[in-house]
XYZ file of C-alpha atoms in Angstrom:
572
model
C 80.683 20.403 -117.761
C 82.055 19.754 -114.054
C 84.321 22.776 -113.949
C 83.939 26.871 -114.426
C 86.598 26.590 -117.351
C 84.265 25.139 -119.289
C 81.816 28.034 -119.273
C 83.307 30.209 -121.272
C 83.082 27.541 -124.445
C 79.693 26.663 -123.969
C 77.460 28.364 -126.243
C 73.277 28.701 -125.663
C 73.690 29.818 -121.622
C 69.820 30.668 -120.068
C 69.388 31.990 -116.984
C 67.397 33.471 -114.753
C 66.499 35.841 -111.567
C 63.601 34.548 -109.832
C 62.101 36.872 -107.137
C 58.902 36.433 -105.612
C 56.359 39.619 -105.018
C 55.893 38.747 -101.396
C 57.551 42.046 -100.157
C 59.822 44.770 -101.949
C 63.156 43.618 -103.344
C 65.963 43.993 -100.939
C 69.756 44.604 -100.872
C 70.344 40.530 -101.279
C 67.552 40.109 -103.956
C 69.466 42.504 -106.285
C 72.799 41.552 -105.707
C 71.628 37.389 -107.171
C 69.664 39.658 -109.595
C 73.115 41.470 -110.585
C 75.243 38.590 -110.387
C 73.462 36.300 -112.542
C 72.713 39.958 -115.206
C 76.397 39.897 -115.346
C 76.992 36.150 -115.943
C 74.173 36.143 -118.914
C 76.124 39.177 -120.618
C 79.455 37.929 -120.238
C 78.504 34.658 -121.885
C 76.662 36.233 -124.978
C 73.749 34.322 -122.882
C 69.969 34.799 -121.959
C 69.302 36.585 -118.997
C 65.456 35.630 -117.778
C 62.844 37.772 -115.405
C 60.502 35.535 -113.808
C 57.998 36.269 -111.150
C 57.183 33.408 -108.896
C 53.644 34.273 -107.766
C 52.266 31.297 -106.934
C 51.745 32.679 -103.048
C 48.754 33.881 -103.695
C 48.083 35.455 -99.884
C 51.265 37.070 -99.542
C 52.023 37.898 -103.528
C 50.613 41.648 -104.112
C 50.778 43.608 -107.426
C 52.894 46.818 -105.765
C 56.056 44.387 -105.168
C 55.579 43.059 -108.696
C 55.635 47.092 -110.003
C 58.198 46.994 -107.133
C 60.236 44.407 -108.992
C 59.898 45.663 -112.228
C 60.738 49.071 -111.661
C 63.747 48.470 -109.566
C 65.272 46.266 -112.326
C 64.833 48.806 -114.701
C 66.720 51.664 -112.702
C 69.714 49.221 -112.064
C 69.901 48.628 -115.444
C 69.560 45.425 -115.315
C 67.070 44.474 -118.167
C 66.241 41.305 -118.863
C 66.093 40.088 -122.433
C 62.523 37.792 -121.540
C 60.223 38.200 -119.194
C 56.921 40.385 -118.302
C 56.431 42.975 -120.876
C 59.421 40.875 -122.805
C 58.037 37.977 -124.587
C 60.763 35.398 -125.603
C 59.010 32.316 -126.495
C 59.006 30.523 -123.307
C 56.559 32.315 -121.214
C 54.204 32.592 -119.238
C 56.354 34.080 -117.238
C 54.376 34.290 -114.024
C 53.667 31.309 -112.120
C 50.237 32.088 -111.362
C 49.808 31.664 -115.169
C 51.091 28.212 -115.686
C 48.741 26.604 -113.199
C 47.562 24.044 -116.498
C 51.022 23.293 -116.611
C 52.041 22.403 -113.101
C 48.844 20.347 -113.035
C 49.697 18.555 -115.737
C 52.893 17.158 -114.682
C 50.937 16.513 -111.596
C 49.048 13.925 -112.823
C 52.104 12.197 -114.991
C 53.588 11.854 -111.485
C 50.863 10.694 -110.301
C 49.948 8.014 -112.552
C 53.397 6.735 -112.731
C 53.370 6.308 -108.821
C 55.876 8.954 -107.891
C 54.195 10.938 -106.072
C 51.250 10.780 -103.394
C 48.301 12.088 -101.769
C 49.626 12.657 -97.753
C 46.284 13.008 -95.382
C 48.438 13.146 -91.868
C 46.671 16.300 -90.351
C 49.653 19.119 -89.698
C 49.216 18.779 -86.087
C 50.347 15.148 -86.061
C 52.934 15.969 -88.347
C 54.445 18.886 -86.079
C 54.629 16.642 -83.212
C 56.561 14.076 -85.055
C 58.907 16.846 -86.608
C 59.370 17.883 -82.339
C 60.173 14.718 -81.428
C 63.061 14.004 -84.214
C 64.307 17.202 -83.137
C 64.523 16.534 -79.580
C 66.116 12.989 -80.189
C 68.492 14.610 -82.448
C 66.976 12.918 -86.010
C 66.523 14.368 -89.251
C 63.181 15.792 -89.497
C 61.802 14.086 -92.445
C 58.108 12.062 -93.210
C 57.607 9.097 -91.581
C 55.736 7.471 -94.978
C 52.425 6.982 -92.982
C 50.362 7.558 -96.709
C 52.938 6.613 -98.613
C 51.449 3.400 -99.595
C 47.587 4.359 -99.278
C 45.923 2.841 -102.339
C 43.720 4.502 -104.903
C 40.669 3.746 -103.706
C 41.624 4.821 -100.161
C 42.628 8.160 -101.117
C 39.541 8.708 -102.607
C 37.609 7.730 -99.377
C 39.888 10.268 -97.755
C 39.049 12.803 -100.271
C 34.814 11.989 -100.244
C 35.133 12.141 -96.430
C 36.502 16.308 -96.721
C 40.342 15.211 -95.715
C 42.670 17.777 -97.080
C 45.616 16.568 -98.492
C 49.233 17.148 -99.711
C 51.130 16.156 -102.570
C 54.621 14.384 -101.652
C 57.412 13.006 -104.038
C 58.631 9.251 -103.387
C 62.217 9.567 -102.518
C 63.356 6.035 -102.671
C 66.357 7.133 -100.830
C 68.751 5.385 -103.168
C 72.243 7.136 -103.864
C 73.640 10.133 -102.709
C 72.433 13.239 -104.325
C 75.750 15.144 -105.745
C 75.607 18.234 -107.413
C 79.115 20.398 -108.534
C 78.145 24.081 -107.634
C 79.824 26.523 -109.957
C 80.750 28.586 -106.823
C 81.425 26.000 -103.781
C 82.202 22.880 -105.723
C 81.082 19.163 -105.256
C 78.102 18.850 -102.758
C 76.643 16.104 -101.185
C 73.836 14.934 -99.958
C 72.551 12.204 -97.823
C 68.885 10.647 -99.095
C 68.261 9.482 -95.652
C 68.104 13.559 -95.027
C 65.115 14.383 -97.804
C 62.570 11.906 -96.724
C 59.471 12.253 -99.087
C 59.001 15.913 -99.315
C 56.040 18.129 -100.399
C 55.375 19.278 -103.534
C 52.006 20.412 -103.906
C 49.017 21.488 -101.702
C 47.254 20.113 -104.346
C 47.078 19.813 -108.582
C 46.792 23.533 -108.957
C 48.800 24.852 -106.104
C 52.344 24.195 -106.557
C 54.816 24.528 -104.039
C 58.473 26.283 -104.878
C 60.777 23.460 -105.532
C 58.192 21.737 -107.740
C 57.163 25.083 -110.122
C 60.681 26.246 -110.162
C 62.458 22.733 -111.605
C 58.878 22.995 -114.154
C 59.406 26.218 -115.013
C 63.473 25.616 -115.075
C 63.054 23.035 -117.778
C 60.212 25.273 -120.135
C 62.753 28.121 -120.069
C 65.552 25.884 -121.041
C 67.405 27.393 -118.004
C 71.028 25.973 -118.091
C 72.517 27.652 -115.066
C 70.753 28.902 -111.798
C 72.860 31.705 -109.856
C 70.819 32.024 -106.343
C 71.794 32.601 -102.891
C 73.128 30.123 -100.473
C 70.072 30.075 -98.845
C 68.684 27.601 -101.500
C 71.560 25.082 -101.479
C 69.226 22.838 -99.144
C 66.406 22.986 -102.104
C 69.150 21.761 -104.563
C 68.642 17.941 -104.221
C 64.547 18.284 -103.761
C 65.054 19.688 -107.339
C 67.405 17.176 -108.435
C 65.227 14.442 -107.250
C 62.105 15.701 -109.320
C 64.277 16.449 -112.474
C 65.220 12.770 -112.402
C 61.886 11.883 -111.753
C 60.058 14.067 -114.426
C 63.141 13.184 -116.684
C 64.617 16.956 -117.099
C 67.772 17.640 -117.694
C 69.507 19.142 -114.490
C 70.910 23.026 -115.035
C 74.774 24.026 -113.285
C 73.990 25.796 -110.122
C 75.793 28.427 -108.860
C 75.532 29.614 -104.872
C 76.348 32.955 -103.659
C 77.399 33.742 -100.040
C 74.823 35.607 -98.002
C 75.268 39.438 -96.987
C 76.446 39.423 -93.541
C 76.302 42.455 -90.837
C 79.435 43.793 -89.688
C 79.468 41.559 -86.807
C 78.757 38.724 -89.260
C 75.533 37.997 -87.937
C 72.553 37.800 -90.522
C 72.131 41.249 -92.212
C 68.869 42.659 -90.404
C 67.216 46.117 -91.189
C 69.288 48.238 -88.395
C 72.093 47.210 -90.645
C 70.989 47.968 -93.571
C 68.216 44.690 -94.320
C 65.904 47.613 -95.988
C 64.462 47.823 -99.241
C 66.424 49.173 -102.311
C 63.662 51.599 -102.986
C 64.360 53.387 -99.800
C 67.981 53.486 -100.922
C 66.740 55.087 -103.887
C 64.243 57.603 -101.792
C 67.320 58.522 -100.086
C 69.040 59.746 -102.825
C 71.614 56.651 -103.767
C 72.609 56.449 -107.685
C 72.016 53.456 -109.159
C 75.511 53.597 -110.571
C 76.555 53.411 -106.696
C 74.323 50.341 -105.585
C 75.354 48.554 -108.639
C 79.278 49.300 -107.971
C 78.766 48.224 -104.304
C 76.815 45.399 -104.768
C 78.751 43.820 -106.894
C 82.119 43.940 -104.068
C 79.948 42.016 -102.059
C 81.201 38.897 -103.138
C 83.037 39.840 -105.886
C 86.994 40.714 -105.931
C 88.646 42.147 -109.344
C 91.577 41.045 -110.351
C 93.443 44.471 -109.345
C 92.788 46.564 -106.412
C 90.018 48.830 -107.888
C 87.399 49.962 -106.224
C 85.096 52.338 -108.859
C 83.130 49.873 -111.777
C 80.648 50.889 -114.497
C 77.588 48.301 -115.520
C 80.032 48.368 -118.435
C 83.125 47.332 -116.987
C 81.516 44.655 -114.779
C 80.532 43.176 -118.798
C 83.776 42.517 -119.196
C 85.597 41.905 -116.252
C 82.676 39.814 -113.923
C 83.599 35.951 -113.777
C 81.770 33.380 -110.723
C 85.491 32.286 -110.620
C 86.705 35.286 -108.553
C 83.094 34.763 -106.457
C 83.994 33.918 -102.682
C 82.564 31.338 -100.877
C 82.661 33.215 -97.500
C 79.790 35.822 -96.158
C 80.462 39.778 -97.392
C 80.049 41.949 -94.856
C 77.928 44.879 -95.704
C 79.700 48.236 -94.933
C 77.837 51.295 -94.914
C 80.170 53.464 -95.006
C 81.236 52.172 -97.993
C 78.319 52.196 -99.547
C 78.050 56.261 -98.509
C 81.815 57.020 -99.834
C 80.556 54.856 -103.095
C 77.652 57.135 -103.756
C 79.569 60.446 -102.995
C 81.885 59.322 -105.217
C 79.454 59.472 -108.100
C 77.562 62.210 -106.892
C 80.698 64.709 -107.157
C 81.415 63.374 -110.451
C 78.108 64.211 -112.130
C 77.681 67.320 -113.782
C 76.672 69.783 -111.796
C 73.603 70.793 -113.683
C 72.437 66.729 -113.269
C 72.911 66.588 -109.823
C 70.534 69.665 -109.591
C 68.592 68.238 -111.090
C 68.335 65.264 -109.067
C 68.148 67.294 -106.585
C 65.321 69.397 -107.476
C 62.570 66.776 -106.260
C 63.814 66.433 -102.749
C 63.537 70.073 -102.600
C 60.168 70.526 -103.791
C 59.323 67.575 -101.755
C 60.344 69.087 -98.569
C 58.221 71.975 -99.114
C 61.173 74.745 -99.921
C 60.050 75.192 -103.620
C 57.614 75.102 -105.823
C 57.736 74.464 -109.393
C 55.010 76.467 -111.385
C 54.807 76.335 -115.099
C 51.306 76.601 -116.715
C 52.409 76.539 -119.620
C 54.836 73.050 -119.340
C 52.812 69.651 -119.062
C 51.946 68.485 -116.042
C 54.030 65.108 -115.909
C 56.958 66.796 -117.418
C 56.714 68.366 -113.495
C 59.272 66.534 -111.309
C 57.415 65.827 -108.311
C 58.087 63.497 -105.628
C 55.724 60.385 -104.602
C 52.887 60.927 -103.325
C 53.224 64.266 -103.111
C 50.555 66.432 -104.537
C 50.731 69.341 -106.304
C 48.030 71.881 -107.908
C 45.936 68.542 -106.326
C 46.999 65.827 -108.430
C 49.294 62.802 -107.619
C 52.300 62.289 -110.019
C 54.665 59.341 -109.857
C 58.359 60.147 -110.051
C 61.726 59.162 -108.170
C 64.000 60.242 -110.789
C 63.429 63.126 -113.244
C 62.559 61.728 -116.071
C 61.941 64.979 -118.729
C 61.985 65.097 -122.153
C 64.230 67.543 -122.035
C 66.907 68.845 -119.365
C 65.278 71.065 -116.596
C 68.106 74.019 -117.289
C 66.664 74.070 -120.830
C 62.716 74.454 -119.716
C 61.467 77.834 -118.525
C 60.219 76.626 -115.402
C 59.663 79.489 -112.258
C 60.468 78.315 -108.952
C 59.162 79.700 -106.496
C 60.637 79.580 -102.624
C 57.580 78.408 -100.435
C 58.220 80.831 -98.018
C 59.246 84.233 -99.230
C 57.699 83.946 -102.288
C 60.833 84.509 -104.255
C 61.044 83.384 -107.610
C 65.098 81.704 -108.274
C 66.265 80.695 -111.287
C 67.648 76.965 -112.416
C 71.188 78.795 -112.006
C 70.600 79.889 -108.751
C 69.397 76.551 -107.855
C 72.866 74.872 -109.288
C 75.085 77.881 -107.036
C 72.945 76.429 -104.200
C 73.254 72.553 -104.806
C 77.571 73.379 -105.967
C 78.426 74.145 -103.003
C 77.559 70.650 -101.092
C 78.808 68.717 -104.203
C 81.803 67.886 -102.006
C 79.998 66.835 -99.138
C 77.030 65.105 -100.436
C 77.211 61.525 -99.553
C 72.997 60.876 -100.708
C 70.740 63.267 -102.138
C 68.702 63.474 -99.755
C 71.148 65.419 -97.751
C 70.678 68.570 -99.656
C 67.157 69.077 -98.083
C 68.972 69.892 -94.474
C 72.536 71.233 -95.968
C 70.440 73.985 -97.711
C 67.394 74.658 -96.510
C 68.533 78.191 -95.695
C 68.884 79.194 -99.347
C 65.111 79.368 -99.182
C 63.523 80.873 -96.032
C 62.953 83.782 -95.517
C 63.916 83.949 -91.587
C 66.004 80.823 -90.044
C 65.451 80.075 -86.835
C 68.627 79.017 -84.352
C 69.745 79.439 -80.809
C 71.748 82.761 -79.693
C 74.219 80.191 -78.161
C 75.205 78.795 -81.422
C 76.923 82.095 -82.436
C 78.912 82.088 -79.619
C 82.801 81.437 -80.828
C 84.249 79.743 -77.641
C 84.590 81.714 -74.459
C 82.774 85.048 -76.568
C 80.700 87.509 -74.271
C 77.475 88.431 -76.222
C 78.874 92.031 -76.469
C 81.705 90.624 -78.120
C 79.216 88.941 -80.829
C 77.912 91.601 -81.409
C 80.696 93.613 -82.120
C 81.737 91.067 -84.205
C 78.051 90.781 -86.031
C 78.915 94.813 -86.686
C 82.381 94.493 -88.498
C 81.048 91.762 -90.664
C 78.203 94.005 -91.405
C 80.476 97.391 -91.971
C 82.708 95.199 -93.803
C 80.004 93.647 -96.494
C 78.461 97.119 -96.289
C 81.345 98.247 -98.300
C 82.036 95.528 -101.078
C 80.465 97.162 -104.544
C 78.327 94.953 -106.775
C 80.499 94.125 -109.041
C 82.898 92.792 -106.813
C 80.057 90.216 -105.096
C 82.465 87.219 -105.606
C 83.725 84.236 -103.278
C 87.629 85.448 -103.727
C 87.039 88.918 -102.929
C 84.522 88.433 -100.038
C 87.260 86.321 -98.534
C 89.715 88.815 -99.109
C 87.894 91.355 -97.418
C 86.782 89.261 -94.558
C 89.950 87.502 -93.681
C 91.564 91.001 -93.331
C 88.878 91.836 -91.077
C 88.967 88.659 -89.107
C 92.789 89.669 -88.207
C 91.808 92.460 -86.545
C 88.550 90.880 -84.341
C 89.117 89.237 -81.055
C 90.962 89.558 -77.804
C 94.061 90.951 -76.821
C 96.707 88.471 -76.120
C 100.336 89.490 -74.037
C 103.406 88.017 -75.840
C 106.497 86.457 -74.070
C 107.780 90.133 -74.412
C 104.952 91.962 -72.026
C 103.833 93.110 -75.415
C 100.234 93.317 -76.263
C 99.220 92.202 -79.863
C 96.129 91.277 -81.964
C 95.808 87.630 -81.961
C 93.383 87.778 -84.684
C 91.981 84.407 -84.011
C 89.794 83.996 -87.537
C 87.234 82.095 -85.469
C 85.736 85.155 -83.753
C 84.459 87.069 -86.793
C 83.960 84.211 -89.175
C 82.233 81.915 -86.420
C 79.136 84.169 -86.120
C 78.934 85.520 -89.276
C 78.555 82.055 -90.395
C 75.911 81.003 -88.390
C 73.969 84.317 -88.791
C 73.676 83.339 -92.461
C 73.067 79.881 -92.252
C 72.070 79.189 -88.494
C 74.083 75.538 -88.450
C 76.508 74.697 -86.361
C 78.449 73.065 -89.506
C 77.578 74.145 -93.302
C 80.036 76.303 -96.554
C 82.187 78.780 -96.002
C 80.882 81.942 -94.710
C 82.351 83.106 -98.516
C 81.096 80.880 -100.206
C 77.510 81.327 -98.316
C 77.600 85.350 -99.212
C 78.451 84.949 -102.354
C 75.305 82.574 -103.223
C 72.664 84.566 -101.013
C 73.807 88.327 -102.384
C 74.329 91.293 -100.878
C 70.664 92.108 -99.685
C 70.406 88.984 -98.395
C 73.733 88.536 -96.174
C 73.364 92.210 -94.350
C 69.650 91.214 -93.827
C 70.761 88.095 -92.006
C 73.301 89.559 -89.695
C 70.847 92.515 -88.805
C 68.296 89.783 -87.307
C 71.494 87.841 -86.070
C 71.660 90.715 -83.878
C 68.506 91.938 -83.240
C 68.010 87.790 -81.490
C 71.353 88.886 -79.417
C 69.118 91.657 -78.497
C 66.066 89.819 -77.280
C 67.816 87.680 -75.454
C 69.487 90.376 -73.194
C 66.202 91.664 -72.762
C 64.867 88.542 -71.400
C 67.429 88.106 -69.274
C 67.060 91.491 -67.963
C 63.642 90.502 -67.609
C 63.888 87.546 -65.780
C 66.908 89.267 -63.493
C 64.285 91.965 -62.669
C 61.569 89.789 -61.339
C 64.279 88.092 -59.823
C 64.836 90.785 -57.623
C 61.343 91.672 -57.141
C 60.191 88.816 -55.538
């Protein structure tokens, strides 16, 4: 096959996403992982975890779970792999060391390879001085030739050594990528490269074309980043005598400025996309425009979708520029479109988490409990990002209680809270600070901030008052958003300054601002936040006159401080 047409007729495709466990998976890992998901499905192929441990300083079991568990949110699951046996494990490096030692020693005995003593001091002062005279920096062959018995003297004399392949530098190494098309390389570039620090510790190019060939991997989707370990694996397929896979190269993730993508623009890890409240559904639909362009102008794709409609042909070569803002319109795009009883839910555990509820349910199971990670509560440690309930959280009887007045709210409540930011929500996360109001007991703000432009604080006041007479009068029954803002908007017409017409005469100028402004901020004590209707409405009756009362009594302390501090003022 030399061309992406013929993809689509070839039958038995394997391939694979290869992370390692040296850190957790970021923003680039998952987009390869995605791309190559989506190639596997839309060819009726194999689509292959493996976990390339064989770092064994750096490689830690929490990236692994990291790995693992990241996958699984996306949706991306991978037909073998851990916990998926298909045949052609193991499929962790660190398990395969037998292997990898074993085609070792073929090389070895059929003089490919060799044992390279040169100490790595000498051999960073020779790479320094190819760079400075402008050569490639490649191994001079100083062991190349050693014999047998001489590399054993090295070896009883305590000599560490290397294991190198033999690149007889013969033809060009060419290679048609899937993605960029025919690629060359010069031999006179390779040199005799490193494979091994010795017969049980593999290096990457030389356990990834071993493991390549044991999984029957036909095409390799990776990042551009690897194009330069492309012929080193060519080489040692030729020389172990595998068959060489189709290799497909994907642009890198650039920043905005198209410089490399580092963490102030974004470079973090997708699990702190997901701690921040980011749908999978979102990451997956934004990842996959990073690189990819649909045939139409579309914007909004389902997993599903992609199954269908993902091809590498309409894969760019260029760099995609990550765009946050995107990314944010992306997810608040899915989070207005969920139910609103699911995105309470979701948003339950950054609520508890932030201290402003507590969920308390003897009689429920413990690990039914959404709590956040690493959070405790009644003492123990549960692990959660996501609910993930046996049942639906409106359908348990489960209390919660507001930390701070000890109120007890109901899952409905909770849902009038959470509806009213489902326009605005751009992350999950976000809730914490949009409604943390909803469950104090006292909120805490500055005097200034009720201050509607050029208003004296007996002006506020006032104003404070014919919010209060006016709510004072709305019955029960009539508690509703349309009505409160009936009530108040004929109000608001009749609050503020005087104004003198072209005419000389003087009329209301009912500028809205001066009653709504303060009552707002009494109630929620942010400068920006709902509708002063919509806020009543949720918080009740009780609730609303009890804010505005200490709305004014902290009008009131502050005029006595100031008389205060004018009194001493004057006494000095």
């Amino acid at each position: 096959m030399d061309s992406l047409t013929d993809v689509k007729t070839e039958k038995g495709i394997r391939t694979r996403f290869a992370p390692s466990p040296t850190g957790f998976l970021q923003l680039g890992n998952i987009r390869t992982a995605l791309f190559t998901y989506l190639f596997a499905r839309k060819n009726q192929g194999v689509f292959i975890l493996r976990i390339e441990d064989t770092d064994k300083e750096r490689s830690k079991p929490e990236y692994e779970k990291d790995i693992l568990e990241t996958m699984k949110w996306l949706g991306l699951n991978w037909d073998e792999g851990p916990e998926v046996d298909g045949g052609f494990g193991p499929y962790r490096q660190s398990e395969k060391l037998d292997v990898y030692e074993k085609y070792l020693r073929q090389l070895l005995e059929e003089n490919k390879v060799f044992y390279c003593f040169c100490p790595e001091e000498e051999l960073e002062i020779q790479r320094q001085y190819q760079l400075s005279q402008g050569q490639p920096m490649i191994y001079s062959g100083k062991c190349r030739d050693l014999s047998p018995a001489a590399a054993q003297e090295n070896f009883r004399q305590g000599k560490k050594a290397i294991i190198r392949l033999k690149n007889n530098q013969g033809e060009k190494t060419v290679f048609d990528d899937l993605i960029r098309g025919r690629i060359e390389f010069e031999p006179g570039l390779i040199g005799d490269f490193s494979i091994a620090k010795g017969l049980r510790e593999p290096l990457y190019n030389f356990s990834c074309v071993i493991d390549d060939f044991d999984m029957k991997i036909t095409h390799v989707v990776r990042g551009e980043d690897h194009v330069s370990n492309t012929p080193k694996q060519i080489l040692l397929q030729q020389a172990l005598g595998f068959p060489t896979p189709k290799y497909a190269h994907l642009s890198m993730i650039l920043a905005p400025d198209r410089s490399k993508l580092s963490k102030r623009h974004g470079a973090v890890p997708v699990r702190e996309y997901r701690e921040e409240g980011y749908l999978a559904e979102a990451l997956i639909n934004f990842l996959v425009l990073l690189g990819w362009h649909p045939e139409d102008e579309r914007e909004i794709f389902s997993l599903k979708s992609l199954l269908k409609e993902f091809s590498l042909e309409r894969v760019q070569k260029s760099g995609a520029v990550f765009n946050q803002l995107r990314l944010d319109w992306l997810n608040g795009f899915y989070l207005r479109n969920l139910s609103l009883e699911s995105l309470t839910e979701k948003c339950l555990p950054y609520l508890i988490k932030a201290g402003l509820i507590k969920v308390s349910a003897e009689s429920i199971p413990a690990q039914l409990i959404p709590v956040p990670t690493e959070e405790k509560w009644r003492e123990q440690k549960y692990e959660i990002s996501e609910l993930s309930l046996s049942k639906k959280v409106s359908e348990l009887s489960l209390p919660k209680k507001v930390e701070e007045s000890q109120e007890i709210v109901e899952f409905d409540y909770l849902t009038r809270v959470v509806g009213l930011y489902q326009q605005r929500l751009k992350k999950l996360s976000e809730i914490v600070e949009l409604t943390d109001f909803f469950f104090k007991d006292k909120i805490v703000y500055s005097f200034e901030l009720l201050r509607w432009k050029e208003m004296k604080d007996k002006e506020i006041k006032e104003s404070l008052s014919v919010a209060e007479k006016t709510l004072e009068k709305v019955k029960t029954e009539d508690w509703q958003k349309q009505n409160l803002e009936t009530v108040l908007l004929a109000a608001a017409e009749k609050t503020g300054p005087k104004v003198q017409q072209a005419d000389f005469r003087v009329k209301d100028r009912g500028d809205r601002g001066y009653l709504l402004w303060p009552l707002r901020v009494a109630l929620s004590g942010k400068k920006a936040s709902a509708s002063p209707f919509e806020i009543t409405e949720v918080l009740g009756q009780e609730k609303t006159l009890k804010r505005i009362k200490q709305a004014k009594m902290l009008l009131e302390k502050n005029n006595k401080t100031l008389f205060s501090c004018f009194a001493r003022s004057n006494k000095s």
